PDB file of C-alpha atoms and ligand atoms in Angstrom:
ATOM      1  CA  UNK A  22     -32.993  -3.386  23.618  1.00  0.00           C
ATOM      2  CA  UNK A  23     -30.114  -3.032  26.070  1.00  0.00           C
ATOM      3  CA  UNK A  24     -29.098  -6.694  25.894  1.00  0.00           C
ATOM      4  CA  UNK A  25     -25.430  -5.649  25.907  1.00  0.00           C
ATOM      5  CA  UNK A  26     -25.455  -2.867  28.480  1.00  0.00           C
ATOM      6  CA  UNK A  27     -22.100  -2.688  30.263  1.00  0.00           C
ATOM      7  CA  UNK A  28     -20.335  -4.867  27.679  1.00  0.00           C
ATOM      8  CA  UNK A  29     -17.300  -3.865  25.630  1.00  0.00           C
ATOM      9  CA  UNK A  30     -17.280  -5.206  22.076  1.00  0.00           C
ATOM     10  CA  UNK A  31     -14.340  -5.185  19.673  1.00  0.00           C
ATOM     11  CA  UNK A  32     -15.254  -5.545  16.004  1.00  0.00           C
ATOM     12  CA  UNK A  33     -12.699  -5.933  13.216  1.00  0.00           C
ATOM     13  CA  UNK A  34     -13.660  -4.900   9.706  1.00  0.00           C
ATOM     14  CA  UNK A  35     -16.068  -2.487  11.378  1.00  0.00           C
ATOM     15  CA  UNK A  36     -15.728   0.158   8.680  1.00  0.00           C
ATOM     16  CA  UNK A  37     -17.986  -1.604   6.178  1.00  0.00           C
ATOM     17  CA  UNK A  38     -20.593  -4.253   5.475  1.00  0.00           C
ATOM     18  CA  UNK A  39     -21.264  -6.957   8.042  1.00  0.00           C
ATOM     19  CA  UNK A  40     -18.809  -5.594  10.651  1.00  0.00           C
ATOM     20  CA  UNK A  41     -20.397  -2.139  10.463  1.00  0.00           C
ATOM     21  CA  UNK A  42     -23.920  -3.580  10.786  1.00  0.00           C
ATOM     22  CA  UNK A  43     -22.850  -5.586  13.845  1.00  0.00           C
ATOM     23  CA  UNK A  44     -21.245  -2.492  15.405  1.00  0.00           C
ATOM     24  CA  UNK A  45     -24.454  -0.466  14.868  1.00  0.00           C
ATOM     25  CA  UNK A  46     -26.649  -3.201  16.369  1.00  0.00           C
ATOM     26  CA  UNK A  47     -24.383  -3.814  19.373  1.00  0.00           C
ATOM     27  CA  UNK A  48     -24.296  -0.042  20.023  1.00  0.00           C
ATOM     28  CA  UNK A  49     -28.117   0.075  19.914  1.00  0.00           C
ATOM     29  CA  UNK A  50     -28.104  -2.776  22.449  1.00  0.00           C
ATOM     30  CA  UNK A  51     -26.004  -0.741  24.890  1.00  0.00           C
ATOM     31  CA  UNK A  52     -22.441  -2.012  24.276  1.00  0.00           C
ATOM     32  CA  UNK A  53     -19.373   0.187  24.062  1.00  0.00           C
ATOM     33  CA  UNK A  54     -17.921  -0.530  20.622  1.00  0.00           C
ATOM     34  CA  UNK A  55     -14.271  -0.478  19.584  1.00  0.00           C
ATOM     35  CA  UNK A  56     -14.050  -0.366  15.797  1.00  0.00           C
ATOM     36  CA  UNK A  57     -10.946  -1.806  14.124  1.00  0.00           C
ATOM     37  CA  UNK A  58     -10.268  -1.522  10.404  1.00  0.00           C
ATOM     38  CA  UNK A  59      -7.607  -0.686   7.858  1.00  0.00           C
ATOM     39  CA  UNK A  60      -9.655   2.376   6.934  1.00  0.00           C
ATOM     40  CA  UNK A  61      -9.951   4.889   9.755  1.00  0.00           C
ATOM     41  CA  UNK A  62     -12.214   7.283   7.809  1.00  0.00           C
ATOM     42  CA  UNK A  63     -15.022   4.788   7.178  1.00  0.00           C
ATOM     43  CA  UNK A  64     -14.715   3.554  10.745  1.00  0.00           C
ATOM     44  CA  UNK A  65     -15.175   7.097  12.018  1.00  0.00           C
ATOM     45  CA  UNK A  66     -18.448   7.383  10.072  1.00  0.00           C
ATOM     46  CA  UNK A  67     -19.707   4.108  11.584  1.00  0.00           C
ATOM     47  CA  UNK A  68     -18.534   5.217  15.051  1.00  0.00           C
ATOM     48  CA  UNK A  69     -20.519   8.452  14.672  1.00  0.00           C
ATOM     49  CA  UNK A  70     -23.672   6.419  13.879  1.00  0.00           C
ATOM     50  CA  UNK A  71     -22.996   4.187  16.910  1.00  0.00           C
ATOM     51  CA  UNK A  72     -22.548   7.260  19.118  1.00  0.00           C
ATOM     52  CA  UNK A  73     -26.024   8.440  18.059  1.00  0.00           C
ATOM     53  CA  UNK A  74     -27.350   5.416  19.990  1.00  0.00           C
ATOM     54  CA  UNK A  75     -25.486   6.716  23.055  1.00  0.00           C
ATOM     55  CA  UNK A  76     -22.632   4.200  22.785  1.00  0.00           C
ATOM     56  CA  UNK A  77     -19.064   4.851  23.861  1.00  0.00           C
ATOM     57  CA  UNK A  78     -16.925   4.301  20.783  1.00  0.00           C
ATOM     58  CA  UNK A  79     -13.291   4.167  19.788  1.00  0.00           C
ATOM     59  CA  UNK A  80     -11.616   3.772  16.412  1.00  0.00           C
ATOM     60  CA  UNK A  81      -8.383   1.874  15.850  1.00  0.00           C
ATOM     61  CA  UNK A  82      -6.709   1.879  12.441  1.00  0.00           C
ATOM     62  CA  UNK A  83      -4.952  -1.459  12.193  1.00  0.00           C
ATOM     63  CA  UNK A  84      -4.132  -4.196   9.711  1.00  0.00           C
ATOM     64  CA  UNK A  85      -5.423  -7.489  11.138  1.00  0.00           C
ATOM     65  CA  UNK A  86      -2.349  -9.277   9.738  1.00  0.00           C
ATOM     66  CA  UNK A  87      -0.031  -7.147  11.903  1.00  0.00           C
ATOM     67  CA  UNK A  88       0.509  -8.976  15.194  1.00  0.00           C
ATOM     68  CA  UNK A  89       2.109  -6.034  17.030  1.00  0.00           C
ATOM     69  CA  UNK A  90      -0.564  -3.675  15.733  1.00  0.00           C
ATOM     70  CA  UNK A  91      -3.380  -5.996  16.844  1.00  0.00           C
ATOM     71  CA  UNK A  92      -1.820  -6.487  20.280  1.00  0.00           C
ATOM     72  CA  UNK A  93      -1.479  -2.719  20.658  1.00  0.00           C
ATOM     73  CA  UNK A  94      -5.068  -2.127  19.494  1.00  0.00           C
ATOM     74  CA  UNK A  95      -6.468  -4.620  22.034  1.00  0.00           C
ATOM     75  CA  UNK A  96      -4.339  -3.005  24.778  1.00  0.00           C
ATOM     76  CA  UNK A  97      -5.693   0.411  23.768  1.00  0.00           C
ATOM     77  CA  UNK A  98      -9.280  -0.909  23.988  1.00  0.00           C
ATOM     78  CA  UNK A  99      -8.637  -2.227  27.502  1.00  0.00           C
ATOM     79  CA  UNK A 100      -7.141   1.113  28.551  1.00  0.00           C
ATOM     80  CA  UNK A 101      -9.965   3.115  26.999  1.00  0.00           C
ATOM     81  CA  UNK A 102     -12.997   0.964  27.881  1.00  0.00           C
ATOM     82  CA  UNK A 103     -11.776  -1.042  30.908  1.00  0.00           C
ATOM     83  CA  UNK A 104     -11.733  -4.530  29.344  1.00  0.00           C
ATOM     84  CA  UNK A 105     -13.036  -6.708  26.498  1.00  0.00           C
ATOM     85  CA  UNK A 106     -16.183  -8.872  26.715  1.00  0.00           C
ATOM     86  CA  UNK A 107     -16.940  -9.523  23.045  1.00  0.00           C
ATOM     87  CA  UNK A 108     -14.812  -9.943  19.922  1.00  0.00           C
ATOM     88  CA  UNK A 109     -16.203 -10.158  16.399  1.00  0.00           C
ATOM     89  CA  UNK A 110     -13.641 -10.880  13.675  1.00  0.00           C
ATOM     90  CA  UNK A 111     -15.284  -9.640  10.480  1.00  0.00           C
ATOM     91  CA  UNK A 112     -12.351  -8.152   8.511  1.00  0.00           C
ATOM     92  CA  UNK A 113     -11.918 -10.032   5.274  1.00  0.00           C
ATOM     93  CA  UNK A 114     -10.968  -9.890   1.610  1.00  0.00           C
ATOM     94  CA  UNK A 115     -12.197 -11.813  -1.414  1.00  0.00           C
ATOM     95  CA  UNK A 116     -11.161 -12.074  -5.032  1.00  0.00           C
ATOM     96  CA  UNK A 117     -11.878 -14.619  -7.756  1.00  0.00           C
ATOM     97  CA  UNK A 118      -8.717 -16.276  -9.064  1.00  0.00           C
ATOM     98  CA  UNK A 119      -8.766 -19.481 -11.128  1.00  0.00           C
ATOM     99  CA  UNK A 120      -6.722 -22.095  -9.282  1.00  0.00           C
ATOM    100  CA  UNK A 121      -4.393 -22.748 -12.229  1.00  0.00           C
ATOM    101  CA  UNK A 122      -3.458 -19.038 -12.192  1.00  0.00           C
ATOM    102  CA  UNK A 123      -3.290 -18.624  -8.409  1.00  0.00           C
ATOM    103  CA  UNK A 124       0.138 -17.414  -7.274  1.00  0.00           C
ATOM    104  CA  UNK A 125       1.517 -18.330  -3.861  1.00  0.00           C
ATOM    105  CA  UNK A 126       1.405 -14.609  -2.967  1.00  0.00           C
ATOM    106  CA  UNK A 127      -2.311 -14.394  -3.762  1.00  0.00           C
ATOM    107  CA  UNK A 128      -2.974 -17.488  -1.674  1.00  0.00           C
ATOM    108  CA  UNK A 129      -0.839 -16.203   1.221  1.00  0.00           C
ATOM    109  CA  UNK A 130      -2.467 -12.748   1.285  1.00  0.00           C
ATOM    110  CA  UNK A 131      -6.001 -14.146   1.510  1.00  0.00           C
ATOM    111  CA  UNK A 132      -5.046 -16.637   4.196  1.00  0.00           C
ATOM    112  CA  UNK A 133      -3.167 -13.892   6.077  1.00  0.00           C
ATOM    113  CA  UNK A 134      -6.224 -11.611   6.270  1.00  0.00           C
ATOM    114  CA  UNK A 135      -9.069 -14.145   6.402  1.00  0.00           C
ATOM    115  CA  UNK A 136      -7.501 -16.759   8.702  1.00  0.00           C
ATOM    116  CA  UNK A 137      -4.391 -15.415  10.416  1.00  0.00           C
ATOM    117  CA  UNK A 138      -6.210 -12.123  11.088  1.00  0.00           C
ATOM    118  CA  UNK A 139      -8.865 -14.088  12.981  1.00  0.00           C
ATOM    119  CA  UNK A 140      -6.178 -15.903  14.968  1.00  0.00           C
ATOM    120  CA  UNK A 141      -4.476 -12.600  15.852  1.00  0.00           C
ATOM    121  CA  UNK A 142      -7.751 -10.992  16.932  1.00  0.00           C
ATOM    122  CA  UNK A 143      -8.474 -13.931  19.228  1.00  0.00           C
ATOM    123  CA  UNK A 144      -4.880 -14.252  20.401  1.00  0.00           C
ATOM    124  CA  UNK A 145      -4.682 -10.657  21.632  1.00  0.00           C
ATOM    125  CA  UNK A 146      -8.268 -10.223  22.900  1.00  0.00           C
ATOM    126  CA  UNK A 147      -8.714 -13.538  24.732  1.00  0.00           C
ATOM    127  CA  UNK A 148      -6.326 -12.712  27.615  1.00  0.00           C
ATOM    128  CA  UNK A 149      -8.461  -9.654  28.437  1.00  0.00           C
ATOM    129  CA  UNK A 150     -11.554 -11.916  28.457  1.00  0.00           C
ATOM    130  CA  UNK A 151      -9.807 -14.401  30.764  1.00  0.00           C
ATOM    131  CA  UNK A 152      -9.065 -11.496  33.082  1.00  0.00           C
ATOM    132  CA  UNK A 153     -12.748 -10.520  32.967  1.00  0.00           C
ATOM    133  CA  UNK A 154     -13.828 -14.107  33.822  1.00  0.00           C
ATOM    134  CA  UNK A 155     -15.441 -14.809  30.442  1.00  0.00           C
ATOM    135  CA  UNK A 156     -16.335 -13.528  27.026  1.00  0.00           C
ATOM    136  CA  UNK A 157     -17.807 -14.223  23.613  1.00  0.00           C
ATOM    137  CA  UNK A 158     -15.975 -14.609  20.302  1.00  0.00           C
ATOM    138  CA  UNK A 159     -17.745 -14.577  16.938  1.00  0.00           C
ATOM    139  CA  UNK A 160     -15.640 -15.312  13.858  1.00  0.00           C
ATOM    140  CA  UNK A 161     -17.124 -14.539  10.459  1.00  0.00           C
ATOM    141  CA  UNK A 162     -16.366 -17.349   7.982  1.00  0.00           C
ATOM    142  CA  UNK A 163     -18.490 -18.064   4.893  1.00  0.00           C
ATOM    143  CA  UNK A 164     -20.771 -20.807   3.650  1.00  0.00           C
ATOM    144  CA  UNK A 165     -18.159 -21.191   0.895  1.00  0.00           C
ATOM    145  CA  UNK A 166     -15.804 -22.590   3.546  1.00  0.00           C
ATOM    146  CA  UNK A 167     -18.254 -25.493   3.817  1.00  0.00           C
ATOM    147  CA  UNK A 168     -19.194 -26.019   0.173  1.00  0.00           C
ATOM    148  CA  UNK A 169     -16.166 -24.686  -1.760  1.00  0.00           C
ATOM    149  CA  UNK A 170     -16.288 -22.362  -4.750  1.00  0.00           C
ATOM    150  CA  UNK A 171     -14.805 -22.042  -8.239  1.00  0.00           C
ATOM    151  CA  UNK A 172     -11.965 -19.491  -8.313  1.00  0.00           C
ATOM    152  CA  UNK A 173     -12.043 -19.327  -4.532  1.00  0.00           C
ATOM    153  CA  UNK A 174      -9.579 -22.013  -3.348  1.00  0.00           C
ATOM    154  CA  UNK A 175      -7.639 -19.461  -1.261  1.00  0.00           C
ATOM    155  CA  UNK A 176     -10.787 -17.936   0.274  1.00  0.00           C
ATOM    156  CA  UNK A 177     -12.477 -21.266   0.996  1.00  0.00           C
ATOM    157  CA  UNK A 178      -9.283 -22.670   2.557  1.00  0.00           C
ATOM    158  CA  UNK A 179      -9.130 -19.685   4.896  1.00  0.00           C
ATOM    159  CA  UNK A 180     -12.836 -19.830   5.769  1.00  0.00           C
ATOM    160  CA  UNK A 181     -12.790 -23.597   6.409  1.00  0.00           C
ATOM    161  CA  UNK A 182      -9.740 -22.879   8.576  1.00  0.00           C
ATOM    162  CA  UNK A 183     -11.733 -20.365  10.611  1.00  0.00           C
ATOM    163  CA  UNK A 184     -14.360 -23.037  11.336  1.00  0.00           C
ATOM    164  CA  UNK A 185     -11.789 -25.601  12.553  1.00  0.00           C
ATOM    165  CA  UNK A 186      -9.821 -22.982  14.472  1.00  0.00           C
ATOM    166  CA  UNK A 187     -12.949 -21.802  16.291  1.00  0.00           C
ATOM    167  CA  UNK A 188     -13.863 -25.353  17.359  1.00  0.00           C
ATOM    168  CA  UNK A 189     -10.434 -25.673  19.016  1.00  0.00           C
ATOM    169  CA  UNK A 190     -10.861 -22.300  20.731  1.00  0.00           C
ATOM    170  CA  UNK A 191     -14.291 -23.372  21.964  1.00  0.00           C
ATOM    171  CA  UNK A 192     -12.759 -26.463  23.579  1.00  0.00           C
ATOM    172  CA  UNK A 193      -9.749 -24.689  25.023  1.00  0.00           C
ATOM    173  CA  UNK A 194     -11.369 -21.505  26.281  1.00  0.00           C
ATOM    174  CA  UNK A 195     -14.596 -22.926  27.749  1.00  0.00           C
ATOM    175  CA  UNK A 196     -12.944 -23.433  31.162  1.00  0.00           C
ATOM    176  CA  UNK A 197     -12.331 -19.651  31.151  1.00  0.00           C
ATOM    177  CA  UNK A 198     -16.002 -18.914  30.483  1.00  0.00           C
ATOM    178  CA  UNK A 199     -15.308 -17.904  26.874  1.00  0.00           C
ATOM    179  CA  UNK A 200     -17.706 -19.122  24.160  1.00  0.00           C
ATOM    180  CA  UNK A 201     -16.471 -19.100  20.551  1.00  0.00           C
ATOM    181  CA  UNK A 202     -18.657 -19.541  17.481  1.00  0.00           C
ATOM    182  CA  UNK A 203     -18.709 -18.952  13.748  1.00  0.00           C
ATOM    183  CA  UNK A 204     -21.173 -17.209  11.487  1.00  0.00           C
ATOM    184  CA  UNK A 205     -20.942 -18.521   7.920  1.00  0.00           C
ATOM    185  CA  UNK A 206     -23.106 -16.167   5.860  1.00  0.00           C
ATOM    186  CA  UNK A 207     -24.330 -16.771   2.350  1.00  0.00           C
ATOM    187  CA  UNK A 208     -24.052 -13.997  -0.254  1.00  0.00           C
ATOM    188  CA  UNK A 209     -24.647 -10.626   1.392  1.00  0.00           C
ATOM    189  CA  UNK A 210     -24.835  -7.352  -0.525  1.00  0.00           C
ATOM    190  CA  UNK A 211     -21.706  -5.474   0.612  1.00  0.00           C
ATOM    191  CA  UNK A 212     -18.682  -3.938  -1.146  1.00  0.00           C
ATOM    192  CA  UNK A 213     -16.897  -7.318  -0.738  1.00  0.00           C
ATOM    193  CA  UNK A 214     -18.888  -8.986  -3.515  1.00  0.00           C
ATOM    194  CA  UNK A 215     -19.146  -5.969  -5.839  1.00  0.00           C
ATOM    195  CA  UNK A 216     -16.182  -7.261  -7.844  1.00  0.00           C
ATOM    196  CA  UNK A 217     -17.579 -10.754  -8.433  1.00  0.00           C
ATOM    197  CA  UNK A 218     -18.764 -11.441 -11.965  1.00  0.00           C
ATOM    198  CA  UNK A 219     -22.383 -10.844 -12.968  1.00  0.00           C
ATOM    199  CA  UNK A 220     -22.485 -14.446 -14.200  1.00  0.00           C
ATOM    200  CA  UNK A 221     -21.557 -15.711 -10.742  1.00  0.00           C
ATOM    201  CA  UNK A 222     -24.115 -13.467  -9.036  1.00  0.00           C
ATOM    202  CA  UNK A 223     -26.945 -14.420 -11.400  1.00  0.00           C
ATOM    203  CA  UNK A 224     -26.234 -18.150 -11.134  1.00  0.00           C
ATOM    204  CA  UNK A 225     -25.864 -17.906  -7.370  1.00  0.00           C
ATOM    205  CA  UNK A 226     -29.163 -16.091  -6.896  1.00  0.00           C
ATOM    206  CA  UNK A 227     -30.983 -18.764  -8.926  1.00  0.00           C
ATOM    207  CA  UNK A 228     -29.535 -21.498  -6.677  1.00  0.00           C
ATOM    208  CA  UNK A 229     -30.765 -19.959  -3.425  1.00  0.00           C
ATOM    209  CA  UNK A 230     -33.957 -21.426  -1.912  1.00  0.00           C
ATOM    210  CA  UNK A 231     -34.811 -17.986  -0.498  1.00  0.00           C
ATOM    211  CA  UNK A 232     -34.126 -16.520  -3.954  1.00  0.00           C
ATOM    212  CA  UNK A 233     -32.183 -13.443  -2.956  1.00  0.00           C
ATOM    213  CA  UNK A 234     -28.909 -12.271  -1.424  1.00  0.00           C
ATOM    214  CA  UNK A 235     -29.003 -11.078   2.176  1.00  0.00           C
ATOM    215  CA  UNK A 236     -28.301  -7.676   3.703  1.00  0.00           C
ATOM    216  CA  UNK A 237     -25.692  -7.009   6.401  1.00  0.00           C
ATOM    217  CA  UNK A 238     -28.422  -5.975   8.842  1.00  0.00           C
ATOM    218  CA  UNK A 239     -29.928  -9.452   8.420  1.00  0.00           C
ATOM    219  CA  UNK A 240     -26.649 -11.067   9.565  1.00  0.00           C
ATOM    220  CA  UNK A 241     -26.050  -8.833  12.599  1.00  0.00           C
ATOM    221  CA  UNK A 242     -28.906 -10.344  14.692  1.00  0.00           C
ATOM    222  CA  UNK A 243     -27.193 -13.768  14.506  1.00  0.00           C
ATOM    223  CA  UNK A 244     -24.113 -12.149  16.083  1.00  0.00           C
ATOM    224  CA  UNK A 245     -26.330 -10.571  18.746  1.00  0.00           C
ATOM    225  CA  UNK A 246     -27.855 -13.981  19.537  1.00  0.00           C
ATOM    226  CA  UNK A 247     -24.399 -15.494  20.016  1.00  0.00           C
ATOM    227  CA  UNK A 248     -23.091 -12.753  22.324  1.00  0.00           C
ATOM    228  CA  UNK A 249     -26.235 -12.162  24.384  1.00  0.00           C
ATOM    229  CA  UNK A 250     -27.535 -14.004  27.422  1.00  0.00           C
ATOM    230  CA  UNK A 251     -29.479 -16.233  27.807  1.00  0.00           C
ATOM    231  CA  UNK A 252     -29.852 -16.566  23.995  1.00  0.00           C
ATOM    232  CA  UNK A 253     -26.211 -17.434  23.330  1.00  0.00           C
ATOM    233  CA  UNK A 254     -25.413 -19.266  26.555  1.00  0.00           C
ATOM    234  CA  UNK A 255     -25.493 -22.793  25.079  1.00  0.00           C
ATOM    235  CA  UNK A 256     -23.650 -22.118  21.822  1.00  0.00           C
ATOM    236  CA  UNK A 257     -19.958 -22.848  21.530  1.00  0.00           C
ATOM    237  CA  UNK A 258     -17.955 -24.319  18.646  1.00  0.00           C
ATOM    238  CA  UNK A 259     -21.022 -23.916  16.413  1.00  0.00           C
ATOM    239  CA  UNK A 260     -21.346 -22.566  12.894  1.00  0.00           C
ATOM    240  CA  UNK A 261     -24.562 -20.660  12.243  1.00  0.00           C
ATOM    241  CA  UNK A 262     -25.563 -20.053   8.641  1.00  0.00           C
ATOM    242  CA  UNK A 263     -27.621 -16.996   7.682  1.00  0.00           C
ATOM    243  CA  UNK A 264     -27.194 -18.081   4.057  1.00  0.00           C
ATOM    244  CA  UNK A 265     -30.579 -17.927   2.237  1.00  0.00           C
ATOM    245  CA  UNK A 266     -30.618 -21.751   2.345  1.00  0.00           C
ATOM    246  CA  UNK A 267     -27.442 -22.100   0.237  1.00  0.00           C
ATOM    247  CA  UNK A 268     -25.914 -24.696   2.573  1.00  0.00           C
ATOM    248  CA  UNK A 269     -27.826 -27.086   4.816  1.00  0.00           C
ATOM    249  CA  UNK A 270     -25.118 -28.920   6.811  1.00  0.00           C
TER     250      UNK A 270
HETATM  251  N1  LIG B 327     -20.547 -10.193   1.701  1.00  0.00           N
HETATM  252  C1  LIG B 327     -20.659 -11.511   1.581  1.00  0.00           C
HETATM  253  O1  LIG B 327     -21.332 -12.034   0.671  1.00  0.00           O
HETATM  254  C2  LIG B 327     -20.010 -12.422   2.590  1.00  0.00           C
HETATM  255  C3  LIG B 327     -20.419 -13.755   2.616  1.00  0.00           C
HETATM  256  C4  LIG B 327     -19.820 -14.638   3.514  1.00  0.00           C
HETATM  257  C5  LIG B 327     -18.824 -14.177   4.362  1.00  0.00           C
HETATM  258  N2  LIG B 327     -18.452 -12.872   4.314  1.00  0.00           N
HETATM  259  C6  LIG B 327     -17.397 -12.443   5.236  1.00  0.00           C
HETATM  260  O2  LIG B 327     -17.896 -11.417   6.052  1.00  0.00           O
HETATM  261  C7  LIG B 327     -16.798 -10.588   6.481  1.00  0.00           C
HETATM  262  C8  LIG B 327     -17.153  -9.141   6.212  1.00  0.00           C
HETATM  263  O3  LIG B 327     -17.311  -8.982   4.818  1.00  0.00           O
HETATM  264  P1  LIG B 327     -18.190  -7.807   4.213  1.00  0.00           P
HETATM  265  O4  LIG B 327     -19.058  -8.411   3.193  1.00  0.00           O
HETATM  266  O5  LIG B 327     -18.765  -6.995   5.302  1.00  0.00           O
HETATM  267  O6  LIG B 327     -17.031  -7.029   3.424  1.00  0.00           O
HETATM  268  P2  LIG B 327     -16.662  -5.468   3.325  1.00  0.00           P
HETATM  269  O7  LIG B 327     -15.670  -5.388   2.240  1.00  0.00           O
HETATM  270  O8  LIG B 327     -17.898  -4.667   3.254  1.00  0.00           O
HETATM  271  O9  LIG B 327     -15.965  -5.205   4.743  1.00  0.00           O
HETATM  272  C9  LIG B 327     -14.725  -5.778   5.066  1.00  0.00           C
HETATM  273  C10 LIG B 327     -13.966  -4.796   5.936  1.00  0.00           C
HETATM  274  O10 LIG B 327     -12.734  -5.440   6.317  1.00  0.00           O
HETATM  275  C11 LIG B 327     -11.721  -4.461   6.244  1.00  0.00           C
HETATM  276  N3  LIG B 327     -10.421  -5.092   6.025  1.00  0.00           N
HETATM  277  C12 LIG B 327     -10.006  -5.764   4.914  1.00  0.00           C
HETATM  278  N4  LIG B 327      -8.747  -6.168   5.075  1.00  0.00           N
HETATM  279  C13 LIG B 327      -8.348  -5.750   6.298  1.00  0.00           C
HETATM  280  C14 LIG B 327      -7.136  -5.838   7.020  1.00  0.00           C
HETATM  281  N5  LIG B 327      -6.062  -6.460   6.522  1.00  0.00           N
HETATM  282  N6  LIG B 327      -7.087  -5.300   8.245  1.00  0.00           N
HETATM  283  C15 LIG B 327      -8.149  -4.649   8.764  1.00  0.00           C
HETATM  284  N7  LIG B 327      -9.311  -4.507   8.123  1.00  0.00           N
HETATM  285  C16 LIG B 327      -9.415  -5.050   6.900  1.00  0.00           C
HETATM  286  C17 LIG B 327     -12.100  -3.572   5.064  1.00  0.00           C
HETATM  287  O11 LIG B 327     -11.444  -2.321   5.143  1.00  0.00           O
HETATM  288  C18 LIG B 327     -13.605  -3.494   5.240  1.00  0.00           C
HETATM  289  O12 LIG B 327     -13.978  -2.379   6.022  1.00  0.00           O
HETATM  290  C19 LIG B 327     -15.579 -11.065   5.705  1.00  0.00           C
HETATM  291  O13 LIG B 327     -14.808 -11.903   6.546  1.00  0.00           O
HETATM  292  C20 LIG B 327     -16.172 -11.873   4.569  1.00  0.00           C
HETATM  293  O14 LIG B 327     -15.311 -12.856   4.082  1.00  0.00           O
HETATM  294  C21 LIG B 327     -19.028 -11.975   3.462  1.00  0.00           C
END
């Protein structure tokens, strides 16, 4: 408890799933949490749960693909909470589209949210961390970015991009005391995968050494490890895989 007392954490995609679970856990650990999402209403519900732990909270309705909006949201967090120590980029979208039917627009939209959104979060939060003398960045990719997936060329391209992007950030921001890492979860029961076919889910579950999909609250402790001290102090440029054994890099 209280591993994040005095810290300010920004979490994108905080209105649902993995982002919401991370926000709840960080709040329980004493952080002030700024919740960013397209959907203000769901974020407000998560913020209310975080406030029950005694956390300061703020909600920012923003599209992670909107550079001006993201810059303004980060500025609002600094004004409201005094700075930024932690950024978790969890906002993401996923759909199954066979490659031979994949339109350039479909590809662009997924890359815009799942990769460019991560870049924009980092781009507009990192200066506040530099000002603070350090910080922690956790970008949520996917184990599919390592192994690929049928019908998921757009998603896996974006997620592999997040892994490469984060390695460069780790190299470039280390002199500023900023550590940047990736979490690449396996299948986690959240609204994101509700739309995937039953065939895919059944086959996937049978492949997993652990034999079941994970829950969002089983991913959040990996984020806590990466942003806490001393637990996370030696991790940068790494990809951690709470993935039920799906990928063993
Ligand atoms: N659930 C899984 O099996 C799984 C596995 C591996 C990786 N991931 C990744 O974890 C992250 C979180 O996924 P989740 O399962 O919690 O999904 P989710 O659908 O439960 O939550 C995603 C959140 O992102 C928000 N969002 C979507 N587009 C946005 C945009 N343009 N701007 C701002 N917010 C936006 C949504 O409103 C939602 O609240 C995603 O990056 C996803 O790719 C999920």
